[in-house]
PDB file of C-alpha atoms and ligand atoms in Angstrom:
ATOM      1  CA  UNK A 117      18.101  -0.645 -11.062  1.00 92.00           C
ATOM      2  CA  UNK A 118      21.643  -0.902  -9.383  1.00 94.00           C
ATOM      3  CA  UNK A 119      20.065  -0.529  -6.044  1.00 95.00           C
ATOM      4  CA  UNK A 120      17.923  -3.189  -6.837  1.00 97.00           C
ATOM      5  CA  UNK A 121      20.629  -5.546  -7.252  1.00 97.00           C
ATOM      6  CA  UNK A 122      22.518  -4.438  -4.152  1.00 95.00           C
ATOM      7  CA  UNK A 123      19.382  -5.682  -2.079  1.00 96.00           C
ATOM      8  CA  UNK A 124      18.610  -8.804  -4.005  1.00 97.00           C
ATOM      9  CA  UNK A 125      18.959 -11.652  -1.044  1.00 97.00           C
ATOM     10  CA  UNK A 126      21.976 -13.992  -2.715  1.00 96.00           C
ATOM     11  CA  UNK A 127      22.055 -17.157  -0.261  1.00 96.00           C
ATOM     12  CA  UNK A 128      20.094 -20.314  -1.592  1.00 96.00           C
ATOM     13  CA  UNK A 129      16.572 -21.098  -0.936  1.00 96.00           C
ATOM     14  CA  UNK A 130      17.437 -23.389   1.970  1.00 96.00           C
ATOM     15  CA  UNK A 131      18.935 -20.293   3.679  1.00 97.00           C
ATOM     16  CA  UNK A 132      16.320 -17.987   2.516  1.00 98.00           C
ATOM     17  CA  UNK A 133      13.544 -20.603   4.157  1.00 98.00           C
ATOM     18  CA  UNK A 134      15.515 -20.389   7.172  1.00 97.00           C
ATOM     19  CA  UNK A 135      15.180 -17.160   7.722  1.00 97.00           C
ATOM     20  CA  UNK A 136      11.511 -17.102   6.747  1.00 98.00           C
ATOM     21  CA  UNK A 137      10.729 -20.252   9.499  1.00 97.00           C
ATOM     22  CA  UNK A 138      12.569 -18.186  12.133  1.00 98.00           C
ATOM     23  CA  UNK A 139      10.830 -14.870  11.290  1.00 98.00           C
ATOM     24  CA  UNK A 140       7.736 -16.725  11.563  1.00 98.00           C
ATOM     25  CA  UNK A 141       8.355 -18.215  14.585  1.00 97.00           C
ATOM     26  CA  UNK A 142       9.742 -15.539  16.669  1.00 97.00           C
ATOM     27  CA  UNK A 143       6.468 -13.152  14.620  1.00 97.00           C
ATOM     28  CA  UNK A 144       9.012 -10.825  13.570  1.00 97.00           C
ATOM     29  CA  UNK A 145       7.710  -8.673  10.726  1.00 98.00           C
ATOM     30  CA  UNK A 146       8.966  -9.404   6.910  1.00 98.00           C
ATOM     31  CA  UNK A 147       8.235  -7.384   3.815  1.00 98.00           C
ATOM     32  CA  UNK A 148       9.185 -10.041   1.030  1.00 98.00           C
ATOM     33  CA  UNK A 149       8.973  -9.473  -2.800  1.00 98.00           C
ATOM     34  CA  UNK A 150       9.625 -11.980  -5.434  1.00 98.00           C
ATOM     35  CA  UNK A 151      11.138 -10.445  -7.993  1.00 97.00           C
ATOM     36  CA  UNK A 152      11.201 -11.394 -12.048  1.00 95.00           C
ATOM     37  CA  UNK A 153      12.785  -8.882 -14.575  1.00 96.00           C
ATOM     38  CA  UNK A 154       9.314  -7.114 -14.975  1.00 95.00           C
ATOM     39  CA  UNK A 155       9.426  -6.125 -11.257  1.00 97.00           C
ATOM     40  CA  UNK A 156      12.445  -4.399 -11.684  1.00 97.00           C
ATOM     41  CA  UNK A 157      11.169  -2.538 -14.687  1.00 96.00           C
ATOM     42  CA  UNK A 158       8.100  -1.743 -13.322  1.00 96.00           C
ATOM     43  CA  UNK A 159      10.127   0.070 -10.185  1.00 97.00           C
ATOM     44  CA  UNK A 160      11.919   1.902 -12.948  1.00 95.00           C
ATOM     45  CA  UNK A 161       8.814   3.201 -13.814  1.00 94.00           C
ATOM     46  CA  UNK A 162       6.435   3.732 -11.394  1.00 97.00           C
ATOM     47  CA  UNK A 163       8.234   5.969  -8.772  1.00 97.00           C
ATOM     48  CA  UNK A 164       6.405   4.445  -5.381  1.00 98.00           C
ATOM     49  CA  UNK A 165       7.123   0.986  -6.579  1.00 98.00           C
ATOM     50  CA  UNK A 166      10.744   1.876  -6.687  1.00 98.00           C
ATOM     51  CA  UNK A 167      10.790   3.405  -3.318  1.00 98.00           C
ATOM     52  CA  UNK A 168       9.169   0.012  -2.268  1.00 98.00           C
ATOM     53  CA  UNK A 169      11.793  -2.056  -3.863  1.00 98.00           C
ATOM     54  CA  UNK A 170      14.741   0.338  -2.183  1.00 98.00           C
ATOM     55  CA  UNK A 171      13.075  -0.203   1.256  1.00 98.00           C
ATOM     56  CA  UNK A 172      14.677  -0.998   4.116  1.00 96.00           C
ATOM     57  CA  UNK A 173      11.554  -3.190   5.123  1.00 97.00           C
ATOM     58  CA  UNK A 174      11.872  -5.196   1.858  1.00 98.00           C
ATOM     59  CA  UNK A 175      13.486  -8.280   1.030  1.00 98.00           C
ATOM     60  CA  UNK A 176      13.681  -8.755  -3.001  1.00 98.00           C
ATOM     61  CA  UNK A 177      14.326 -12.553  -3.707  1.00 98.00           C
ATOM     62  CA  UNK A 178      14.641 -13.929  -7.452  1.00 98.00           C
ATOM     63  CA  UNK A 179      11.347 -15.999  -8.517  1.00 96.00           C
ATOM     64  CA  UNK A 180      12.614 -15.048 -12.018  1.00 94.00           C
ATOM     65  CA  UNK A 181      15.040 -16.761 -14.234  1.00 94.00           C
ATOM     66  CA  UNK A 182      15.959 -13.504 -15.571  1.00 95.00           C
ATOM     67  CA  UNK A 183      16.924 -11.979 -12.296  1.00 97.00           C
ATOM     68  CA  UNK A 184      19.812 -15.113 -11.332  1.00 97.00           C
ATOM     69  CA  UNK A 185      21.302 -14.373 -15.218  1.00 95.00           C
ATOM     70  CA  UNK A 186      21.444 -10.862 -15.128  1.00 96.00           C
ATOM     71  CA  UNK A 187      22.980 -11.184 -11.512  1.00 96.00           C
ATOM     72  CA  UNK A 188      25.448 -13.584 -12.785  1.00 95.00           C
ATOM     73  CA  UNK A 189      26.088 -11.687 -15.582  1.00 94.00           C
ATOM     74  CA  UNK A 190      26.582  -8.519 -13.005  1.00 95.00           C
ATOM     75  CA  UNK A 191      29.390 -10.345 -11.259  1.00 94.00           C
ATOM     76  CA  UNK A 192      26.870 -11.584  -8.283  1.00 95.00           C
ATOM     77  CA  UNK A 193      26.748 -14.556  -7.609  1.00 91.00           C
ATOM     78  CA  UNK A 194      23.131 -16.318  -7.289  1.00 92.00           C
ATOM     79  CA  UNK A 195      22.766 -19.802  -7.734  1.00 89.00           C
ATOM     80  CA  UNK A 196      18.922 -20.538  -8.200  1.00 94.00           C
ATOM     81  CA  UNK A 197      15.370 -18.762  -8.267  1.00 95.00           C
ATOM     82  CA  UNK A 198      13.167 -19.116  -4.868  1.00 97.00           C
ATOM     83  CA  UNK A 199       9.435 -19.016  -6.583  1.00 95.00           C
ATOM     84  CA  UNK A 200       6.733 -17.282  -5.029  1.00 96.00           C
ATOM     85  CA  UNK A 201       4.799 -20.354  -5.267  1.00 95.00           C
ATOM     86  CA  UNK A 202       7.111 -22.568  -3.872  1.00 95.00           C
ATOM     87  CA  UNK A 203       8.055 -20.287  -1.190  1.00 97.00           C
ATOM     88  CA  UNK A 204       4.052 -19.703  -0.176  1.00 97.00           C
ATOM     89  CA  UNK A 205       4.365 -24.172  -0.315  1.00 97.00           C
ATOM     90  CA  UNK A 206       6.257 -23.819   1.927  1.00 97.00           C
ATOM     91  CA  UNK A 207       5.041 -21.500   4.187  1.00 98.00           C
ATOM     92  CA  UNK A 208       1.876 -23.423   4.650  1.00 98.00           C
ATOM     93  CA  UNK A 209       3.299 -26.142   5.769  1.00 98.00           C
ATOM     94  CA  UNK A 210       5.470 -24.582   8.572  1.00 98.00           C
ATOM     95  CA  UNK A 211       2.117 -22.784   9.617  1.00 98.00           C
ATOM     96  CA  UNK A 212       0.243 -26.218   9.868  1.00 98.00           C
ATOM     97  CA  UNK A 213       3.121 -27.571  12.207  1.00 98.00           C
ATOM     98  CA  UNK A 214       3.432 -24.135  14.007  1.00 98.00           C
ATOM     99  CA  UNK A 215       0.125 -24.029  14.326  1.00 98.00           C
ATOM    100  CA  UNK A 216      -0.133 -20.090  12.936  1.00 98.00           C
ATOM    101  CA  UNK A 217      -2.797 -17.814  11.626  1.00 98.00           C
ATOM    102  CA  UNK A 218      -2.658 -16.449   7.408  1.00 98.00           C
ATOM    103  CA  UNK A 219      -4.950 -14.050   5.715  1.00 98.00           C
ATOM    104  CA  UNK A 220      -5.534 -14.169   2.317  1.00 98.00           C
ATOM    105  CA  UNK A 221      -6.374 -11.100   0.014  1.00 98.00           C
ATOM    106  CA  UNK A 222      -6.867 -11.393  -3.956  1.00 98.00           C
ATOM    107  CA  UNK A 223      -7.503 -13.774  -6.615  1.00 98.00           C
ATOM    108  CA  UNK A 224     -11.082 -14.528  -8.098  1.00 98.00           C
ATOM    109  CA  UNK A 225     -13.484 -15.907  -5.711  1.00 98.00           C
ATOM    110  CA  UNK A 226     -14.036 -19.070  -7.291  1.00 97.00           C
ATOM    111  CA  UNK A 227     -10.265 -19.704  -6.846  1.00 98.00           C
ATOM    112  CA  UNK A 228     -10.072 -18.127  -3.778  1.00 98.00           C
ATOM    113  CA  UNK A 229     -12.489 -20.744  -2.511  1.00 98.00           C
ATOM    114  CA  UNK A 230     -10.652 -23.505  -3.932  1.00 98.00           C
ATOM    115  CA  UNK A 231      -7.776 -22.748  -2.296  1.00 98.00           C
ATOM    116  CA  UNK A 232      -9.342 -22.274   1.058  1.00 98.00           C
ATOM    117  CA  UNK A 233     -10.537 -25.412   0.931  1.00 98.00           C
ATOM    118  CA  UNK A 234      -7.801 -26.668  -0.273  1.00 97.00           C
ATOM    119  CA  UNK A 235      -5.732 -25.249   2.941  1.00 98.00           C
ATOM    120  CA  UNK A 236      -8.188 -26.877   5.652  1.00 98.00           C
ATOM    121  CA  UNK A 237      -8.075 -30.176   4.165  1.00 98.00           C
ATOM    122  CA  UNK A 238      -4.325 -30.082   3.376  1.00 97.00           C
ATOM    123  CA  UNK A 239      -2.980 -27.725   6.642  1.00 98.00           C
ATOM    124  CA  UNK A 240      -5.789 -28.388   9.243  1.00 98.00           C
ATOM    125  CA  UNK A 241      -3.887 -26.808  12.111  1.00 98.00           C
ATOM    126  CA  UNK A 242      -3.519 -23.592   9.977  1.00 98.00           C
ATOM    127  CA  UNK A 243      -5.366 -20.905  11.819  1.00 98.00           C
ATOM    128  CA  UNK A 244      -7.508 -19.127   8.142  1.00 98.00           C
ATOM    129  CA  UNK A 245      -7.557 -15.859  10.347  1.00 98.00           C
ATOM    130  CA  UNK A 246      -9.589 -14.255   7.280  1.00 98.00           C
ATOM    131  CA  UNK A 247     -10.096 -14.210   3.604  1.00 98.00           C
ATOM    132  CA  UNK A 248     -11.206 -11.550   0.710  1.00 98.00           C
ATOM    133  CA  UNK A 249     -11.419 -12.224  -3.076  1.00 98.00           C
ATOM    134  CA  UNK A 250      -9.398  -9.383  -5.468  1.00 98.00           C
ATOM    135  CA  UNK A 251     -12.460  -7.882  -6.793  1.00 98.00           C
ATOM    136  CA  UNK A 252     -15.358  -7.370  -4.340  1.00 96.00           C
ATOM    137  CA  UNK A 253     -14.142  -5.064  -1.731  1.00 97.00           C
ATOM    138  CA  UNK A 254     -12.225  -2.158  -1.038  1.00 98.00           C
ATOM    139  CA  UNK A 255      -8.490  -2.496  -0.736  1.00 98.00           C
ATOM    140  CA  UNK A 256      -8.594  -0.566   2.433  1.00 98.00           C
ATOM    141  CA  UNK A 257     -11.179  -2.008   4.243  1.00 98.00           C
ATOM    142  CA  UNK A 258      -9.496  -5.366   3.747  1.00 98.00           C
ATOM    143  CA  UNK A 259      -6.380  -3.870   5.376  1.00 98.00           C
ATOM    144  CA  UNK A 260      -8.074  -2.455   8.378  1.00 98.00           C
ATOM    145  CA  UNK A 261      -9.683  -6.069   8.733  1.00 98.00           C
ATOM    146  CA  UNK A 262      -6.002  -7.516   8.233  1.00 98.00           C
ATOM    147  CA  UNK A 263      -4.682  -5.020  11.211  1.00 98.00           C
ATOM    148  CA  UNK A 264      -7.091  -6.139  13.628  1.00 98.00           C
ATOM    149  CA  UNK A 265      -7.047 -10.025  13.506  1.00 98.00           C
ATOM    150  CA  UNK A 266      -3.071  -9.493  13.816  1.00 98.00           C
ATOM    151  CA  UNK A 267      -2.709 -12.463  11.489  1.00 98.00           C
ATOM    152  CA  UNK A 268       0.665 -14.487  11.246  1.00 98.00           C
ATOM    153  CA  UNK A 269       0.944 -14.812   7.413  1.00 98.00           C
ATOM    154  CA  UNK A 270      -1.122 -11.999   4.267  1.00 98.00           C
ATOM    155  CA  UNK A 271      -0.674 -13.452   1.302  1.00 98.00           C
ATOM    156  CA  UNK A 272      -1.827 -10.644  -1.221  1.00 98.00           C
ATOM    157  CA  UNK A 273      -2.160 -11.410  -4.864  1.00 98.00           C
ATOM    158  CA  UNK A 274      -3.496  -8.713  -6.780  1.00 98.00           C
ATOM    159  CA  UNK A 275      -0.417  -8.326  -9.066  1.00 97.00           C
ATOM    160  CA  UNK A 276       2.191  -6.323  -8.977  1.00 96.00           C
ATOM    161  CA  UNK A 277       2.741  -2.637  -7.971  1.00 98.00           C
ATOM    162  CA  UNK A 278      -0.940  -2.810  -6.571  1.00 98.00           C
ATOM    163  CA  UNK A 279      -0.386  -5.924  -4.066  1.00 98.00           C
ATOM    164  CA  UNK A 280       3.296  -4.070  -2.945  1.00 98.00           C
ATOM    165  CA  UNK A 281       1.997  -1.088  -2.591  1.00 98.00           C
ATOM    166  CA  UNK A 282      -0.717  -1.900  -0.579  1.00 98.00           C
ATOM    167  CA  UNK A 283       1.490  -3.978   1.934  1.00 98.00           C
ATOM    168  CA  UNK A 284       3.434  -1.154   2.003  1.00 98.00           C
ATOM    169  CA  UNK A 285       0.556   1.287   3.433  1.00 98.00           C
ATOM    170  CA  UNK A 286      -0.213  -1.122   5.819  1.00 98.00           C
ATOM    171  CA  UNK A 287       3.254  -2.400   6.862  1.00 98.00           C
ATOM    172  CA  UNK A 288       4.150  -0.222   9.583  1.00 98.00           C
ATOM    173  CA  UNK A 289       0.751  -0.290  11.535  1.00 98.00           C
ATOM    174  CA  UNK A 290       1.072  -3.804  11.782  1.00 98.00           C
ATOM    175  CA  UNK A 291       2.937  -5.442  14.995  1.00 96.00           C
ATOM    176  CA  UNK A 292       3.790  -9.016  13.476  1.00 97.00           C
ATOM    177  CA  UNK A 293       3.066 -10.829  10.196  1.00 98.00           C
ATOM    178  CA  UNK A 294       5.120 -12.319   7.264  1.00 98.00           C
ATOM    179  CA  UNK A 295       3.860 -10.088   3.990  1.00 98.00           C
ATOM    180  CA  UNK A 296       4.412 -11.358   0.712  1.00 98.00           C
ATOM    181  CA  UNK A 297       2.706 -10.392  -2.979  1.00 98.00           C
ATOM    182  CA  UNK A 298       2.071 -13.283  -4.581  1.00 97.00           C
ATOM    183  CA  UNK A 299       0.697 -12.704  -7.972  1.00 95.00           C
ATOM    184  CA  UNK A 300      -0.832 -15.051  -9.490  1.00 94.00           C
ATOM    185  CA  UNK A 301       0.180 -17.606  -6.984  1.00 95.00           C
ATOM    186  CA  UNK A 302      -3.770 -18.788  -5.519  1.00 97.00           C
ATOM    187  CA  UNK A 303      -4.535 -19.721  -9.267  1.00 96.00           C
ATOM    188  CA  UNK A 304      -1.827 -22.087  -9.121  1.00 94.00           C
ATOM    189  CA  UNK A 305      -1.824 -23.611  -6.044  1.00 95.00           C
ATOM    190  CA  UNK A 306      -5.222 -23.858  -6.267  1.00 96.00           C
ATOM    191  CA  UNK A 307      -5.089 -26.040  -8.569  1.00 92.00           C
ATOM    192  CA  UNK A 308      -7.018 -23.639 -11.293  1.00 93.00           C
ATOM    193  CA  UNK A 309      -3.708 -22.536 -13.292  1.00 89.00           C
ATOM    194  CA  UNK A 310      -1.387 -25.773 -14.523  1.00 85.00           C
ATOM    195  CA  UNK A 311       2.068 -24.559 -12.958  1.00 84.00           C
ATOM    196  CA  UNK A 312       4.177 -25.864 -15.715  1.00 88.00           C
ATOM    197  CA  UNK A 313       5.558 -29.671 -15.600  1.00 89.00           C
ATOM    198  CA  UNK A 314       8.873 -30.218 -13.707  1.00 88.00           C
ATOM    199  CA  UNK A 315      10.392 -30.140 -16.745  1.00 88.00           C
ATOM    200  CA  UNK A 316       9.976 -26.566 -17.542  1.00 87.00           C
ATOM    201  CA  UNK A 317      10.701 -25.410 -13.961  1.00 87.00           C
ATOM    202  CA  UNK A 318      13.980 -27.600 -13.833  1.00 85.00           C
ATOM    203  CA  UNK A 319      15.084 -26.325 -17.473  1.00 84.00           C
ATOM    204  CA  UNK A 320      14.158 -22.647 -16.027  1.00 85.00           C
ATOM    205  CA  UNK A 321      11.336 -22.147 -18.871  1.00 87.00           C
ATOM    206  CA  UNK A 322       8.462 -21.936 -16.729  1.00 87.00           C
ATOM    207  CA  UNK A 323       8.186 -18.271 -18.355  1.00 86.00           C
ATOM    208  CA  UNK A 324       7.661 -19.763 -22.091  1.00 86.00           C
ATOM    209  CA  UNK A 325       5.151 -22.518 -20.633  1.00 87.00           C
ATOM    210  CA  UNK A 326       3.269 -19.443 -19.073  1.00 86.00           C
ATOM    211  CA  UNK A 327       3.950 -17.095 -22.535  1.00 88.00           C
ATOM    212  CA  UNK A 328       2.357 -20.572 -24.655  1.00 85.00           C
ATOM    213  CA  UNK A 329      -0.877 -20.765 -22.061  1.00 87.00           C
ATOM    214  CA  UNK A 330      -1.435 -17.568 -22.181  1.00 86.00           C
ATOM    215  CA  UNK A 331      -0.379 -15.704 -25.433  1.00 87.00           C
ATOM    216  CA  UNK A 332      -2.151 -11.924 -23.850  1.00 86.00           C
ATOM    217  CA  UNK A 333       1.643 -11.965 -21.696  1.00 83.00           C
ATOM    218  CA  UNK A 334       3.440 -12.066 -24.866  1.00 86.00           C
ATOM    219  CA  UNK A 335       3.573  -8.001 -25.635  1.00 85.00           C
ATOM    220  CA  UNK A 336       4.072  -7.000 -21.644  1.00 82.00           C
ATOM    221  CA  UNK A 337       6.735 -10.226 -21.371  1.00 84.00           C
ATOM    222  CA  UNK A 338       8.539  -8.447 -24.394  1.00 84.00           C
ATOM    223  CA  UNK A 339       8.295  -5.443 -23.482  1.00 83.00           C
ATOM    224  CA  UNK A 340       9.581  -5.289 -20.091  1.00 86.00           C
ATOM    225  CA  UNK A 341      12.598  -8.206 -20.987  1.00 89.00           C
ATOM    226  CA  UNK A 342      13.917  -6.218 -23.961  1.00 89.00           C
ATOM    227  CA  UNK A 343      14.264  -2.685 -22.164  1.00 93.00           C
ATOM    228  CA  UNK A 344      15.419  -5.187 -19.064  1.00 95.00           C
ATOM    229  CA  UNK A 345      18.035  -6.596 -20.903  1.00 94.00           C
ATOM    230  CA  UNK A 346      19.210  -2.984 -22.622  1.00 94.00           C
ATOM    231  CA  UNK A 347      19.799  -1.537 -19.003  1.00 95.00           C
ATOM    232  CA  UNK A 348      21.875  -4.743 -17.747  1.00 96.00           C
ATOM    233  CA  UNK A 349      23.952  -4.108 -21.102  1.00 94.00           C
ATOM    234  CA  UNK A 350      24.203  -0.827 -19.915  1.00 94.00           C
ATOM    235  CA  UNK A 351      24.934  -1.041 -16.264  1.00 94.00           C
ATOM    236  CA  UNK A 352      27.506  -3.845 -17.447  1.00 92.00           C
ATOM    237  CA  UNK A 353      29.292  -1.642 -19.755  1.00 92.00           C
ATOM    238  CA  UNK A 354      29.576   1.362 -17.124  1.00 92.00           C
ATOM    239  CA  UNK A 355      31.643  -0.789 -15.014  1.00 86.00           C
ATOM    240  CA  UNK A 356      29.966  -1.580 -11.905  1.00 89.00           C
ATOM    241  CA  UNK A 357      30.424  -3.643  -9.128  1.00 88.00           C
ATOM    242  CA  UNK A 358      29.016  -5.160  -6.411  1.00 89.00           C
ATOM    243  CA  UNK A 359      30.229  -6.169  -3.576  1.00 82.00           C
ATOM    244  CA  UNK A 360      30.961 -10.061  -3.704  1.00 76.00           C
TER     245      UNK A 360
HETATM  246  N1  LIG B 615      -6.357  -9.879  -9.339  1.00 72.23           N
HETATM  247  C1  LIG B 615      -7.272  -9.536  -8.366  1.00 72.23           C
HETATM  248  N2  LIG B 615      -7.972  -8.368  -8.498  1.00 72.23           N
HETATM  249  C2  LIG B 615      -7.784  -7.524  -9.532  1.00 72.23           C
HETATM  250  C3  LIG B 615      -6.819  -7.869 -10.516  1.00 72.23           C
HETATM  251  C4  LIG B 615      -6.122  -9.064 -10.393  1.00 72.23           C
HETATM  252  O1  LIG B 615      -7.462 -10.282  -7.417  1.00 72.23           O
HETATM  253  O2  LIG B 615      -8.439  -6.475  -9.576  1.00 72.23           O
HETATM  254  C5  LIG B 615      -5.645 -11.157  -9.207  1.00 72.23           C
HETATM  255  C6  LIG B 615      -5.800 -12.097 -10.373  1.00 72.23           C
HETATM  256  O3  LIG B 615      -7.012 -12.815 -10.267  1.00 72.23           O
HETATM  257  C7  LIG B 615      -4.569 -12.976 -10.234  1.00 72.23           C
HETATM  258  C8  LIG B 615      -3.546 -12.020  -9.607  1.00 72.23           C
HETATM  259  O4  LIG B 615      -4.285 -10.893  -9.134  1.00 72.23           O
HETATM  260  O5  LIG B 615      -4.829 -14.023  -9.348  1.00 72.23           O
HETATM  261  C9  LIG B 615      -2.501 -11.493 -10.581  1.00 72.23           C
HETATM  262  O6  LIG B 615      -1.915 -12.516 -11.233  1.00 72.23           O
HETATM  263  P1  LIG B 615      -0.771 -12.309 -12.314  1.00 72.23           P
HETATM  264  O7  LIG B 615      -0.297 -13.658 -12.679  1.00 72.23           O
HETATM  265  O8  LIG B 615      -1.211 -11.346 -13.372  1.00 72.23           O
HETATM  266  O9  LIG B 615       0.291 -11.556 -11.398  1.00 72.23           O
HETATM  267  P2  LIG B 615       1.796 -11.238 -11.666  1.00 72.23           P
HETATM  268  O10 LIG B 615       2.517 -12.159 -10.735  1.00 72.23           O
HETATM  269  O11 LIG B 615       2.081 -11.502 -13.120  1.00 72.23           O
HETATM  270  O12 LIG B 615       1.888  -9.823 -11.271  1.00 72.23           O
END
């Protein structure tokens, strides 16, 4: 978990978009993962995912609230959350002016579609390289498909470890191409999931809005938090630092 918190990127999202927007435009390769206290359980966990989350071709950024407090509390200091959905926002719209290619792997199809749509009409000069729904083909296949058109942006949202893990296979044999997972990031921005009102976000409680709309998140929400806050306790208590 310490190692975890050494990568985390610290700057603001300003900086962090930055980056992103010159990444994209000079295609250099980026491995980014958006990171909420359940992310950093689930590396604790699942041995691959942690390897993933150590790797030097990752970039771990805080879409979770629970990520800048347990920072803070850590003695690093964050100031705000960069969302997965906002950062995908914003993505798009640097590939409409940029004129650049995305792929676009998960989701149901229904949504999926939506969101295509929704991406032509909003981003015409967004080249929609290639698409696949979460649940019709084979992970692999879709890969090999993503290698070849050489897009500029894959957006996977399958969930997490599966959508990490995945980029991860892939990473390396690919020459250019921002890579992000992005959850359940389609269903929102395609309009099918309610992101929660501005208040929410602003007041940092998009989590609750999400827990109320969907009460099956309560007992994995719980689950992971609880043990997530035990080993921040923990870390806190044996004393250690990071560098400032
Ligand atoms: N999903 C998918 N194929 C699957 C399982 C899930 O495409 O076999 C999609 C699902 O439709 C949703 C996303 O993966 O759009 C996962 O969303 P969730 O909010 O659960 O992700 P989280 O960010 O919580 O990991």
């Amino acid at each position: 978990m310490q190692k975890y918190f050494e990568k985390l990127y610290r700057e603001n999202s300003t900086e962090f978009y930055k980056v992103v927007c010159k990444d994209l435009q000079n295609s250099q390769k980026a491995f980014i993962i958006t990171a909420n206290p359940e992310t950093f359980m689930m590396g604790q966990e699942n041995k691959n995912f942690g390897k993933v989350l150590e790797s030097k071709n990752t970039i771990i950024i805080p879409d979770g609230i629970g990520i800048v407090k347990a920072a803070n509390s850590l003695g690093i200091p964050l100031t705000e959350r960069i969302t997965g959905v906002d950062l995908v926002s914003y993505l798009l719209n640097q590939a409409n002016q940029m004129k650049k290619s995305i792929f676009l792997y998960g989701a149901k199809n229904e949504v999926l579609t939506t969101f295509i749509n929704k991406i032509k009409l909003e981003y015409p000069d967004i080249n929609i390289s290639g698409y696949y729904d979460g649940y019709s083909s084979k992970d692999d296949d879709v890969m090999e498909d993503m290698l070849k058109l050489k897009p500029d942006i894959i957006l996977v949202a399958l969930g997490i470890p599966r959508q990490e893990l995945l980029i991860n296979k892939y990473y390396d044999k690919a020459q250019k191409g921002i890579f992000i997972g992005v959850g359940g990031s389609f269903d929102v921005l395609s309009g099918t999931k309610k992101r929660a009102p501005k208040f929410f976000v602003k007041c940092n409680l998009e989590w609750l809005y999400r827990i109320v709309k969907e009460p099956s998140r309560i007992k994995r929400f719980y689950r992971s938090n609880v043990r997530f806050i035990k080993i921040i306790h923990k870390l806190k208590k044996s004393g250690v630092t990071f560098e400032k």
